[in-house]
PDB file of C-alpha atoms in Angstrom:
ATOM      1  CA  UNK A  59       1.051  59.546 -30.506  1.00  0.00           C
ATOM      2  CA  UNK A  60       0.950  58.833 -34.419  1.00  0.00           C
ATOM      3  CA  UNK A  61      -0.526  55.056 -34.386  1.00  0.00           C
ATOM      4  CA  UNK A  62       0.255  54.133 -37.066  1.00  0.00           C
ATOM      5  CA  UNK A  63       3.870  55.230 -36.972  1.00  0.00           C
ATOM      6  CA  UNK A  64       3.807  52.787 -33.817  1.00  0.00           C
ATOM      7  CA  UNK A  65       2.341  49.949 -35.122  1.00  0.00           C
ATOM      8  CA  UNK A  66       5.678  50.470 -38.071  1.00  0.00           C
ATOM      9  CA  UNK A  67       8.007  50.109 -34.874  1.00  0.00           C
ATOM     10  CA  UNK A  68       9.839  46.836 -34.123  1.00  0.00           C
ATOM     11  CA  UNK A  69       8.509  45.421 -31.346  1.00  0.00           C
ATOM     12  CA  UNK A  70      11.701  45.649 -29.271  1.00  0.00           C
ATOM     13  CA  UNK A  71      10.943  49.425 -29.431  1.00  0.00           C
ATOM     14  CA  UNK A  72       7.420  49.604 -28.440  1.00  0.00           C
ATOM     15  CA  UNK A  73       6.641  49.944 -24.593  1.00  0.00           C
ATOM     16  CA  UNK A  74       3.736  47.929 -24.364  1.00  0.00           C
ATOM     17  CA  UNK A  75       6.454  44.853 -25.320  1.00  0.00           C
ATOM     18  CA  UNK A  76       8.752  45.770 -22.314  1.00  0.00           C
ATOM     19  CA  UNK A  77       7.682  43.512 -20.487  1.00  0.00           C
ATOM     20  CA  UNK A  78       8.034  39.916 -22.971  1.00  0.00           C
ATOM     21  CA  UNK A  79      11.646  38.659 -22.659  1.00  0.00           C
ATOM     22  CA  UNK A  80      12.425  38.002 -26.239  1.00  0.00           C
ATOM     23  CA  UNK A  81      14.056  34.778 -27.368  1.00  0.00           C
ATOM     24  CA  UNK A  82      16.554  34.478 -30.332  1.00  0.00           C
ATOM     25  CA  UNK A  83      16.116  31.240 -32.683  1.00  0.00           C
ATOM     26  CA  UNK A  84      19.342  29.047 -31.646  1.00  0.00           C
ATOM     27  CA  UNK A  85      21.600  28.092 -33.980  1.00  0.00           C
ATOM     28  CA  UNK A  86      24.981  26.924 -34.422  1.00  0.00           C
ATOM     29  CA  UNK A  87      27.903  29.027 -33.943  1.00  0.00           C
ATOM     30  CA  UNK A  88      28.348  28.383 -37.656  1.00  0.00           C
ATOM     31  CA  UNK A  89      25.573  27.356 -39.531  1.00  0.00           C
ATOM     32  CA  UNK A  90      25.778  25.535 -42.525  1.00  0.00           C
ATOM     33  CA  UNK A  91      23.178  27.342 -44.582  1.00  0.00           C
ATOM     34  CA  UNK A  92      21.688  30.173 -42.968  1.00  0.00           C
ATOM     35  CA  UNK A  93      18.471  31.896 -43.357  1.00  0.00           C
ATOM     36  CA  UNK A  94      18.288  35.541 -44.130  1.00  0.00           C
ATOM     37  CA  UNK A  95      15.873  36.705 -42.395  1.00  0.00           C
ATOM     38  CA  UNK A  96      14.630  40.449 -42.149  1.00  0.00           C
ATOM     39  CA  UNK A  97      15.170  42.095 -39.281  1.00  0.00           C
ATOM     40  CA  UNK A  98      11.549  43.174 -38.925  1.00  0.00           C
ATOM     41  CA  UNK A  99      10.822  39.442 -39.207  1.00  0.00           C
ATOM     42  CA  UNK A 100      13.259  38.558 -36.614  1.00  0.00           C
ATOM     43  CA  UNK A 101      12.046  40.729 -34.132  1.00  0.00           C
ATOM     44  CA  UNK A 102       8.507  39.913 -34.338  1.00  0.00           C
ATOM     45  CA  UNK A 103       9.385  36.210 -34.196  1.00  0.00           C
ATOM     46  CA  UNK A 104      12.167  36.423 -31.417  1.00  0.00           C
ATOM     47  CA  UNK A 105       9.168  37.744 -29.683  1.00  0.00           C
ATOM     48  CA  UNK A 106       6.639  34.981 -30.651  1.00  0.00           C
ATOM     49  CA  UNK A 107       8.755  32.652 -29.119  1.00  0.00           C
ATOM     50  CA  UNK A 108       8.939  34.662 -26.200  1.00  0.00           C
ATOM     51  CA  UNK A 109       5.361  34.515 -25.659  1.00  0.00           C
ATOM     52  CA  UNK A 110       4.790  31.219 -26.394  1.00  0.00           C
ATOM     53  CA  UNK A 111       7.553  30.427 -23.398  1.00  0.00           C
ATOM     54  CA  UNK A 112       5.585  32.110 -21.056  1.00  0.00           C
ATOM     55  CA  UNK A 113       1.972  31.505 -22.377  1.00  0.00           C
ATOM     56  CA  UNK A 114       0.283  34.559 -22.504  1.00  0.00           C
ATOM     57  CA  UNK A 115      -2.893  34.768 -24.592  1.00  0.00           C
ATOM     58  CA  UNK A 116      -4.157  37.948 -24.867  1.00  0.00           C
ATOM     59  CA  UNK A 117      -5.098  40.303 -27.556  1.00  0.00           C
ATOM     60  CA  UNK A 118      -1.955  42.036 -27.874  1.00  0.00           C
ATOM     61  CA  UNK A 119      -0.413  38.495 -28.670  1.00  0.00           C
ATOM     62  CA  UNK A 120      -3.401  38.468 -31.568  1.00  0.00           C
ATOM     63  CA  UNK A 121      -1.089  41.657 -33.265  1.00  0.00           C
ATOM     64  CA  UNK A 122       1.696  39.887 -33.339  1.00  0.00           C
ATOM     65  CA  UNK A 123       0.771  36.726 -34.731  1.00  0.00           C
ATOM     66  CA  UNK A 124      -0.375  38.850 -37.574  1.00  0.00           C
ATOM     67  CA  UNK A 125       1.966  41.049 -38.081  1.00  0.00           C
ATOM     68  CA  UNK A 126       4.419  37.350 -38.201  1.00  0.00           C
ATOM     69  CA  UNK A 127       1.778  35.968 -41.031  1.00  0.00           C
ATOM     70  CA  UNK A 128       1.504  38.721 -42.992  1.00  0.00           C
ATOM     71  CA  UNK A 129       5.293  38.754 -43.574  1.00  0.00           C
ATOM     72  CA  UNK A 130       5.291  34.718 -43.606  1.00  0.00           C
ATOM     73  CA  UNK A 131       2.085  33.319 -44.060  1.00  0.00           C
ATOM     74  CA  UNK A 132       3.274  29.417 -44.203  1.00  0.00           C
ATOM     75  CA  UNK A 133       4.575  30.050 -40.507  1.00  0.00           C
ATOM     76  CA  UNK A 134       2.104  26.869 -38.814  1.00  0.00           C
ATOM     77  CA  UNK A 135       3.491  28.304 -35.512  1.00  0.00           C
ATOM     78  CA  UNK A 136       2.097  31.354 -35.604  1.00  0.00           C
ATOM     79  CA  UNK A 137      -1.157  30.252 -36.924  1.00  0.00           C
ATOM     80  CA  UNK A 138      -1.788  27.632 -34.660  1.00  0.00           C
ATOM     81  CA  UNK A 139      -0.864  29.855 -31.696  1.00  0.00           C
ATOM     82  CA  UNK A 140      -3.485  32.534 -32.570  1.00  0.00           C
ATOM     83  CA  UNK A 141      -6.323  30.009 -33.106  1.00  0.00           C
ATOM     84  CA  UNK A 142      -5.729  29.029 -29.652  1.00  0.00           C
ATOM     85  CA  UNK A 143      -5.177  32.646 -28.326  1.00  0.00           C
ATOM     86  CA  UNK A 144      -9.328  33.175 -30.313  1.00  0.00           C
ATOM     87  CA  UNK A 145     -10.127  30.453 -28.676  1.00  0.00           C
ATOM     88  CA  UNK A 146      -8.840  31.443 -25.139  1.00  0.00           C
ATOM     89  CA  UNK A 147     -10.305  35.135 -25.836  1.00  0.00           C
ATOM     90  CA  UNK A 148     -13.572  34.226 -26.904  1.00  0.00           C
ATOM     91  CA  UNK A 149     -12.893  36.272 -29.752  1.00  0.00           C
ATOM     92  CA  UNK A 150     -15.530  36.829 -32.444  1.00  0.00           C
ATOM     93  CA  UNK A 151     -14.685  34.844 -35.389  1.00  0.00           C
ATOM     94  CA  UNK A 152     -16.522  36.885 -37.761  1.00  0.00           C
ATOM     95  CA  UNK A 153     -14.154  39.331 -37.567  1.00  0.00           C
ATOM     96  CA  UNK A 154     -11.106  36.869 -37.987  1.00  0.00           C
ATOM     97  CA  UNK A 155     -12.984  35.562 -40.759  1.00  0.00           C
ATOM     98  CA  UNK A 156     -12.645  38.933 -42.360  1.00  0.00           C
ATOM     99  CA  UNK A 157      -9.302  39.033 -42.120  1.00  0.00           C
ATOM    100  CA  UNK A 158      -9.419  35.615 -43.785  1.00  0.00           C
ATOM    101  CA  UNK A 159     -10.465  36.378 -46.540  1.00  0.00           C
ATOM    102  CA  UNK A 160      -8.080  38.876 -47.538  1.00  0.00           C
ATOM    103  CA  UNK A 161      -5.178  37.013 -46.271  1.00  0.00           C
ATOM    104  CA  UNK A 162      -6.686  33.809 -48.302  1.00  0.00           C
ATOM    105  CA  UNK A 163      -6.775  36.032 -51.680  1.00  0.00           C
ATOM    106  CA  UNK A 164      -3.594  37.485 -51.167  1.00  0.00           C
ATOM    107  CA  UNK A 165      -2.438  33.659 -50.306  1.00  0.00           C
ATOM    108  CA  UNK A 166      -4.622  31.433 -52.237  1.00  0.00           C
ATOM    109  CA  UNK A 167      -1.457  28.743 -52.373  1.00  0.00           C
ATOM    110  CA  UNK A 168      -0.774  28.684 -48.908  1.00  0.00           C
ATOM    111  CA  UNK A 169      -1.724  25.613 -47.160  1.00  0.00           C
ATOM    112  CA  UNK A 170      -2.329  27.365 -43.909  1.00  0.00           C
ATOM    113  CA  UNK A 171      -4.155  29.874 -44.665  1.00  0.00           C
ATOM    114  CA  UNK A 172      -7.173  27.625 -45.507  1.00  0.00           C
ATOM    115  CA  UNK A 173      -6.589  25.210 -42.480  1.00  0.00           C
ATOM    116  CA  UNK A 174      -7.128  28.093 -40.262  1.00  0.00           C
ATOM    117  CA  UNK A 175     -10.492  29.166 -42.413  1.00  0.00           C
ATOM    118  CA  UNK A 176     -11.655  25.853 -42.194  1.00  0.00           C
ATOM    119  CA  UNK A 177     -10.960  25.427 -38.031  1.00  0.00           C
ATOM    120  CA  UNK A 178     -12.996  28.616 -37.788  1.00  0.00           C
ATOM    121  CA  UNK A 179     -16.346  27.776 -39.859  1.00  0.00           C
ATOM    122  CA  UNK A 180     -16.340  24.228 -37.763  1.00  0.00           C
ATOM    123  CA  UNK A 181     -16.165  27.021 -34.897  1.00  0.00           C
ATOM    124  CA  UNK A 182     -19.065  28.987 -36.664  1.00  0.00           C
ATOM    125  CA  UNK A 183     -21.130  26.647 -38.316  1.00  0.00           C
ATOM    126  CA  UNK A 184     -21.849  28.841 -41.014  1.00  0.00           C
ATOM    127  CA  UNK A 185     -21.048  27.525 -43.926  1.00  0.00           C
ATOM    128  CA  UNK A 186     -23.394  29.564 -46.595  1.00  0.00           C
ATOM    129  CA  UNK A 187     -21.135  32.641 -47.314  1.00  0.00           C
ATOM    130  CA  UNK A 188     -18.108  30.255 -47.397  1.00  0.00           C
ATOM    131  CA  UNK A 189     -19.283  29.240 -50.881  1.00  0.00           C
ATOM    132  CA  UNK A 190     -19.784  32.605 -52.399  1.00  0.00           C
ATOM    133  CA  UNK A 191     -16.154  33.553 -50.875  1.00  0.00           C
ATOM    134  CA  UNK A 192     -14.474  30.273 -52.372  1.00  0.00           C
ATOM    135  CA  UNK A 193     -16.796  31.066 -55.854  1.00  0.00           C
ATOM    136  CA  UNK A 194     -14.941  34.689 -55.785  1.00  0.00           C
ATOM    137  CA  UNK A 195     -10.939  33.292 -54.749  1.00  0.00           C
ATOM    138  CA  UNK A 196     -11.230  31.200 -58.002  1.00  0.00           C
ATOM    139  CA  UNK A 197     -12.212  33.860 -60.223  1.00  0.00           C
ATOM    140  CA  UNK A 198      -8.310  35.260 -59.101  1.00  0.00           C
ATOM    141  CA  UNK A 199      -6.827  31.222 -60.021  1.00  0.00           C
ATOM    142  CA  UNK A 200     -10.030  29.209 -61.305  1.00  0.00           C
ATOM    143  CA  UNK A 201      -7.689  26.010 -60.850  1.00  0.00           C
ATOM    144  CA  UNK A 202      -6.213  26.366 -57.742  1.00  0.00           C
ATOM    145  CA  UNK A 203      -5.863  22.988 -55.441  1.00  0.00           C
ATOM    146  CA  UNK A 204      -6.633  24.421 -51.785  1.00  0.00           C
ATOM    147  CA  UNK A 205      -9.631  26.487 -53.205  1.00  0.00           C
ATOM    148  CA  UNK A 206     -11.007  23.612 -54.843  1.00  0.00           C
ATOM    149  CA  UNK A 207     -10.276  21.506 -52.020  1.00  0.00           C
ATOM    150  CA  UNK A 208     -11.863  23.216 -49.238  1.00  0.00           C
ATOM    151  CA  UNK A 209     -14.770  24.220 -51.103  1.00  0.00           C
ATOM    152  CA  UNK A 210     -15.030  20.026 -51.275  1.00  0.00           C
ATOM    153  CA  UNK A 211     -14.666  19.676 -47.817  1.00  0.00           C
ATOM    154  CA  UNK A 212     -17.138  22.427 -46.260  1.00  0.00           C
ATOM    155  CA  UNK A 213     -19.559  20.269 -48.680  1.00  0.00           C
ATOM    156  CA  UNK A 214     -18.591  16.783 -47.218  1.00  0.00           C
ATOM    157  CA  UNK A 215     -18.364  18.388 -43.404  1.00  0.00           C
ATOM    158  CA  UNK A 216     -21.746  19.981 -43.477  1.00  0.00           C
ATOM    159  CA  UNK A 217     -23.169  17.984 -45.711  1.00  0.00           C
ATOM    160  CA  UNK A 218     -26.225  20.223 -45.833  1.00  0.00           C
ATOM    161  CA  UNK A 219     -29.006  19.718 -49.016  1.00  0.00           C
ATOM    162  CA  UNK A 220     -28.817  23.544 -49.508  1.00  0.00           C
ATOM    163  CA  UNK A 221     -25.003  23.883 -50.214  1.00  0.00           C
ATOM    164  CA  UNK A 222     -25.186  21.055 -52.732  1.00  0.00           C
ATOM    165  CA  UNK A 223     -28.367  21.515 -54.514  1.00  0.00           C
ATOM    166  CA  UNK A 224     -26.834  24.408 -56.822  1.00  0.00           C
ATOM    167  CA  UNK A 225     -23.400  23.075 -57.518  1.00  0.00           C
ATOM    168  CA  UNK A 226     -23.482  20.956 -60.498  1.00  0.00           C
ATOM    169  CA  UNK A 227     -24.918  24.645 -61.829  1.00  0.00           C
ATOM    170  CA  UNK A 228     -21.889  26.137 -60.506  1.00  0.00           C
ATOM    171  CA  UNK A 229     -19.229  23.769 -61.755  1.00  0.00           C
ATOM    172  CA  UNK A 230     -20.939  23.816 -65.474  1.00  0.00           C
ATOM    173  CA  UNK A 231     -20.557  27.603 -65.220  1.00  0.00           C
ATOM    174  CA  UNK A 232     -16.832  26.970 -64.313  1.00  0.00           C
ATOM    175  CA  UNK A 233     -16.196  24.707 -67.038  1.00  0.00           C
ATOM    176  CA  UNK A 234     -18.141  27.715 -69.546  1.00  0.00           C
ATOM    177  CA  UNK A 235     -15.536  29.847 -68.598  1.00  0.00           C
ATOM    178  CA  UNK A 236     -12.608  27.124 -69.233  1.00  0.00           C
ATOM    179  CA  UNK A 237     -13.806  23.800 -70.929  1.00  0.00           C
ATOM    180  CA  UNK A 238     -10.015  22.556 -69.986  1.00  0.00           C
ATOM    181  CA  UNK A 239     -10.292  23.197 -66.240  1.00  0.00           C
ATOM    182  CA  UNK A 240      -9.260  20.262 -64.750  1.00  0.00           C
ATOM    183  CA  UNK A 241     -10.327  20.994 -61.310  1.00  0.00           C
ATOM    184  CA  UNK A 242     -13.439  21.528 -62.185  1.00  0.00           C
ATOM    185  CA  UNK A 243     -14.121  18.556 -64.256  1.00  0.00           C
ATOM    186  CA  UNK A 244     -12.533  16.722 -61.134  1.00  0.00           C
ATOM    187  CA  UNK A 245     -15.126  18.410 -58.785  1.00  0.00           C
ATOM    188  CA  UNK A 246     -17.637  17.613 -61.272  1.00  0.00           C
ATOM    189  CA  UNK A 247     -16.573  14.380 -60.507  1.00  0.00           C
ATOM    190  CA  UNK A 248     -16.323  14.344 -57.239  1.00  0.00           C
ATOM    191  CA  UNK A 249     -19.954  15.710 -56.868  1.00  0.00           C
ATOM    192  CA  UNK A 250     -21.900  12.790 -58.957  1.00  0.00           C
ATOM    193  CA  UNK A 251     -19.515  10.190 -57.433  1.00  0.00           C
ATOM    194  CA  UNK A 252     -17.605  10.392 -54.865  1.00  0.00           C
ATOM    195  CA  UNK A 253     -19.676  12.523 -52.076  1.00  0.00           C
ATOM    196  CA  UNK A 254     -22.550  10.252 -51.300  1.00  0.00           C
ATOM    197  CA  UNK A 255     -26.276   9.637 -52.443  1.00  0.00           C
ATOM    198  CA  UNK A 256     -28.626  12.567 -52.139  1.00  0.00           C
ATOM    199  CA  UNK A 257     -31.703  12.538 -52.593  1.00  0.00           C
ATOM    200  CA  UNK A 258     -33.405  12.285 -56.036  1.00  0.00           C
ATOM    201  CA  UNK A 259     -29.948  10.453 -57.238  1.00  0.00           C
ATOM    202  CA  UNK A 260     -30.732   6.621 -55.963  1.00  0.00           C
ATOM    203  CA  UNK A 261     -30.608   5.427 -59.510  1.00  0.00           C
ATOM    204  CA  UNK A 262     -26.485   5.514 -60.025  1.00  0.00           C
ATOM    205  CA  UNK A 263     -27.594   4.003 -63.911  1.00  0.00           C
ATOM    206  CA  UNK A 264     -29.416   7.472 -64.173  1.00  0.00           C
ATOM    207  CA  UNK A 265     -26.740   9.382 -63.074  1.00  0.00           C
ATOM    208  CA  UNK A 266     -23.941   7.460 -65.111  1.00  0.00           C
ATOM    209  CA  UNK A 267     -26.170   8.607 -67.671  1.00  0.00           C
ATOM    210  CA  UNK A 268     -26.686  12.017 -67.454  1.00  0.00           C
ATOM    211  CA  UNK A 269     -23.266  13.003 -66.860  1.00  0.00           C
ATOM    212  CA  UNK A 270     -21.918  11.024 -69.908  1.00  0.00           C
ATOM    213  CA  UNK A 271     -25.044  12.841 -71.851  1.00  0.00           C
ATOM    214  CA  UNK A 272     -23.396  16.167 -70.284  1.00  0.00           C
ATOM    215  CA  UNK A 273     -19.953  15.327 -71.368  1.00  0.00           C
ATOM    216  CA  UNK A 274     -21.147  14.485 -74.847  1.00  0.00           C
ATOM    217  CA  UNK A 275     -22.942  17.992 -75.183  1.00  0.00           C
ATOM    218  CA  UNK A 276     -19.759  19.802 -73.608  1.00  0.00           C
ATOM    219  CA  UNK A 277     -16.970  17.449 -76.056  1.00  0.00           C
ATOM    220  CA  UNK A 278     -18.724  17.984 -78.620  1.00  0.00           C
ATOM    221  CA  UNK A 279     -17.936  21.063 -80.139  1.00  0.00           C
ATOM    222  CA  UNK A 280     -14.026  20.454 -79.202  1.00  0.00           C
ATOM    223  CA  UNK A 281     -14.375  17.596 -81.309  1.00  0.00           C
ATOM    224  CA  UNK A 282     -15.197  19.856 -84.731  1.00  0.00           C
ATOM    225  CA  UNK A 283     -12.204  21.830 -86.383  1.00  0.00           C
ATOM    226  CA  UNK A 284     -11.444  25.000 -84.312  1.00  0.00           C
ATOM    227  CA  UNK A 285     -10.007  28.309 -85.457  1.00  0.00           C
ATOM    228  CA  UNK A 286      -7.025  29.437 -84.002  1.00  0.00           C
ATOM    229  CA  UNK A 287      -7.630  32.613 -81.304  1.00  0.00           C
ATOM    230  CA  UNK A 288      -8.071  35.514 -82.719  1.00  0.00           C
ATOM    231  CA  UNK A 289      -8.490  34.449 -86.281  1.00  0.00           C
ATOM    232  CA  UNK A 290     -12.289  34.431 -88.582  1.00  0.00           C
ATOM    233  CA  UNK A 291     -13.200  30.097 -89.102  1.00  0.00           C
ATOM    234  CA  UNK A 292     -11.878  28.956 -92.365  1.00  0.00           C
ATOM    235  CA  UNK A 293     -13.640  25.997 -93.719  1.00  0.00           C
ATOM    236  CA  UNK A 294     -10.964  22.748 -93.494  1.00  0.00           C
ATOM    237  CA  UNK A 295      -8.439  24.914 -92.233  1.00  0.00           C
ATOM    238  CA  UNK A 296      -7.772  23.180 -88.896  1.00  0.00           C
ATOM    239  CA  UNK A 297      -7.446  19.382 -87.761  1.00  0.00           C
ATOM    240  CA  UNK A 298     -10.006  18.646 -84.750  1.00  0.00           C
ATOM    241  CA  UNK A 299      -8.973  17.624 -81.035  1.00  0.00           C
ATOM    242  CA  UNK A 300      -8.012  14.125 -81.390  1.00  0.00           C
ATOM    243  CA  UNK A 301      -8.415  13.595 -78.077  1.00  0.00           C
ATOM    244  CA  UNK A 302     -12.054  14.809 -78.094  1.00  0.00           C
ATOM    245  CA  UNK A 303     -12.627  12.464 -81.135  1.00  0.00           C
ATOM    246  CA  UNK A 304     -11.499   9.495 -79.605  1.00  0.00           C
ATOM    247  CA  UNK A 305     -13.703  10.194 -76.666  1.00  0.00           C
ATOM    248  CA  UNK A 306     -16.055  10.562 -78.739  1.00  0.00           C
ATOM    249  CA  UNK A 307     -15.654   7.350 -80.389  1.00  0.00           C
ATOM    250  CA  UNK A 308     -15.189   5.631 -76.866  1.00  0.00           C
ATOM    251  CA  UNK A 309     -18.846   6.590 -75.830  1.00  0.00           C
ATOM    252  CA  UNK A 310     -20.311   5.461 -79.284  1.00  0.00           C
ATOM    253  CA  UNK A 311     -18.342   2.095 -78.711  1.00  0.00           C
ATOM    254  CA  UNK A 312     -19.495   1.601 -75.368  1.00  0.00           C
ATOM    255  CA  UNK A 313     -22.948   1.993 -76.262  1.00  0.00           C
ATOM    256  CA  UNK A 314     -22.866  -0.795 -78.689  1.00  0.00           C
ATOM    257  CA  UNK A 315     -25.478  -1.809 -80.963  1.00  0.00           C
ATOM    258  CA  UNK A 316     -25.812   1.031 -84.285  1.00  0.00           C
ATOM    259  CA  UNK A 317     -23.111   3.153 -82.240  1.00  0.00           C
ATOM    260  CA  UNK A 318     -20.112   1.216 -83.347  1.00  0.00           C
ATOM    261  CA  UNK A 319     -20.888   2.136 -86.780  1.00  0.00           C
ATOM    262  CA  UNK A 320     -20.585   6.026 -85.566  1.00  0.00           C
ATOM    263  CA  UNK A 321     -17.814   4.841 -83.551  1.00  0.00           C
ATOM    264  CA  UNK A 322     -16.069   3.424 -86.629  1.00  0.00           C
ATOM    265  CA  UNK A 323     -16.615   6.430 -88.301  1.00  0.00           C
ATOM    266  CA  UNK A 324     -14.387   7.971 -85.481  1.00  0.00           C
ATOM    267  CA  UNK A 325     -11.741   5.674 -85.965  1.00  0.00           C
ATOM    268  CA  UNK A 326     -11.395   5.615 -89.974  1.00  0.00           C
ATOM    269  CA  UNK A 327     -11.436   9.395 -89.753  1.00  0.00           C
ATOM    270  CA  UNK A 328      -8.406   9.699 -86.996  1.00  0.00           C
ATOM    271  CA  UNK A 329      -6.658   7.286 -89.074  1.00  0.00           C
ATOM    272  CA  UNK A 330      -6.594   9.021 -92.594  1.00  0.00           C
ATOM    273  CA  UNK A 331      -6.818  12.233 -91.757  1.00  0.00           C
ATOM    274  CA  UNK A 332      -6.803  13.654 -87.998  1.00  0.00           C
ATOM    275  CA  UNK A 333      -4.431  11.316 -86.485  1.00  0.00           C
ATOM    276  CA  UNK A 334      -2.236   9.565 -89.117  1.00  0.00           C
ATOM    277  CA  UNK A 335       0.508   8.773 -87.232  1.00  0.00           C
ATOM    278  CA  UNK A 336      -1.031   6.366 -85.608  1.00  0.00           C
ATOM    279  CA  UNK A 337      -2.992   5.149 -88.083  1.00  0.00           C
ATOM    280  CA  UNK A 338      -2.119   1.104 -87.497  1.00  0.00           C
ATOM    281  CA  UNK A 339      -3.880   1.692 -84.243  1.00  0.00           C
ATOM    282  CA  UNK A 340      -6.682   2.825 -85.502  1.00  0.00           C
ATOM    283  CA  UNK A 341      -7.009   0.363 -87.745  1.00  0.00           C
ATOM    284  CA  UNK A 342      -6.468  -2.405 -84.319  1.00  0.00           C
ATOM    285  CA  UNK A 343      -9.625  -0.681 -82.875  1.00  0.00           C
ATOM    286  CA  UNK A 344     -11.942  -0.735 -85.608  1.00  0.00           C
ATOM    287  CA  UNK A 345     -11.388  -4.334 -86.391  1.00  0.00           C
ATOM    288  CA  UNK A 346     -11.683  -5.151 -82.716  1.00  0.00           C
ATOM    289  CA  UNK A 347     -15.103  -3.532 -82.616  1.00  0.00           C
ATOM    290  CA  UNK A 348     -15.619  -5.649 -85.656  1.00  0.00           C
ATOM    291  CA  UNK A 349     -15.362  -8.866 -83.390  1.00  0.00           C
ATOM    292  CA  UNK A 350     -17.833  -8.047 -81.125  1.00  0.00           C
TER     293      UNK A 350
END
């Protein structure tokens, strides 16, 4: 017999199914808005459902669930019914994990998709390659939510010296590749502030510190005039960020002291030539700085 050819079958056509008393999704006799589903994908799930009646767990049921998430992979059914069928089995997770990841590449929006992932590693604890895996995903969308998120919470779960000590490396080699990633200024974030005190960061002045220090360095050159894409620098030829140079400013102001006077600089230079349209603003801040 041609496996493969098999495996293309509907299920109500293989014999191995016989036996699983298949169970249409009710509806009314005329329903408002139907869905139009496949027929492949009503099979498979009129078949689910079956199985889930009678509660079978076997491997078998660990086909079909897959065959139901490949062609819908936000079906929370079918993905909570095969983490219980691994369970049941004793399956090795390694193996499902491998499946994982191409499902979560081919998925990387898909809400389930990482819940699943993340119920196996607690299985597992094994968190190590799960950071090279998520460091891969975003090079396919370096901004997406559930990426970023999960990589945040196998951090916070394990909590383990040796998954954080390289990741303020990692996110600065993020931001390299796209200073305007706002994920990964986020997780940036979320790693000098919001994740705890490690070791070697006790001094929160210190750290408040270095990461303004880092976000001058990094501003910085968004600050200066900027060709456009594609095009040789001309000297004067474009306005800077204003954005950047207000931040700028904001850091010199908050500093105090000789900074105002750079910070002033800021101002007078957003208001007469980078920024002109608000220029009365401008003006507001530089005379409040003035007062202190």
């Amino acid at each position: 017999m041609n496996i493969l050819v098999e495996e293309e079958k509907p299920f109500s056509q293989r014999p191995e199914w016989a036996d699983v008393v298949p169970l249409e999704q009710y509806e009314n006799v005329a329903p408002l808005a139907p869905i139009f589903y496949t027929d492949e994908y009503k099979d498979a799930t009129n078949y689910f459902r079956g199985i889930v009646k009678s509660g079978e767990m076997s491997p078998r049921v660990l086909e079909l669930t897959e065959n139901i998430i490949r062609q819908n992979p936000g079906h929370y059914s079918a993905w909570q019914y095969r983490y219980k069928t691994l369970m049941a089995l004793k399956s090795p997770l390694d193996d499902e994990l491998q499946l994982m990841d191409e499902l979560a590449i081919k998925h990387l929006k898909t809400y389930q998709v990482w819940h699943h992932r993340k119920l196996l590693v607690q299985q597992t604890r094994n968190p190590g390659p799960e950071l090279e895996f998520i460091a891969n995903s975003l090079q396919v969308d370096m901004k997406n939510y559930h990426t970023w998120s999960y990589r945040q919470w196998i951090l916070a779960y394990f909590n383990d010296d040796a998954l954080w000590s390289h990741e303020l490396e990692f996110v600065e080699s993020m931001l390299e590749s796209d200073v305007r990633n706002n994920s990964a200024w986020h997780h940036r974030f979320f790693v000098a502030f919001q994740s705890g005190v490690r070791s070697g960061d006790e001094d929160r002045d210190a750290i408040v510190r270095r990461e303004l220090a880092f976000l001058q360095a990094f501003v910085l050159p968004y600050s200066l005039p900027q060709p456009p894409l594609g095009t040789p620098p001309e000297v004067d030829s474009q306005l800077p960020c204003v954005a950047a140079v207000e931040f700028m400013a904001d850091i010199h102001e908050a500093a105090g002291g000789g900074d105002l006077v750079k910070a002033t600089e800021l101002w007078k230079s957003l208001a007469n030539e980078h920024d002109t349209i608000r220029k009365r603003y401008w003006e507001y801040r530089i005379a409040e700085s003035l007062k202190t």
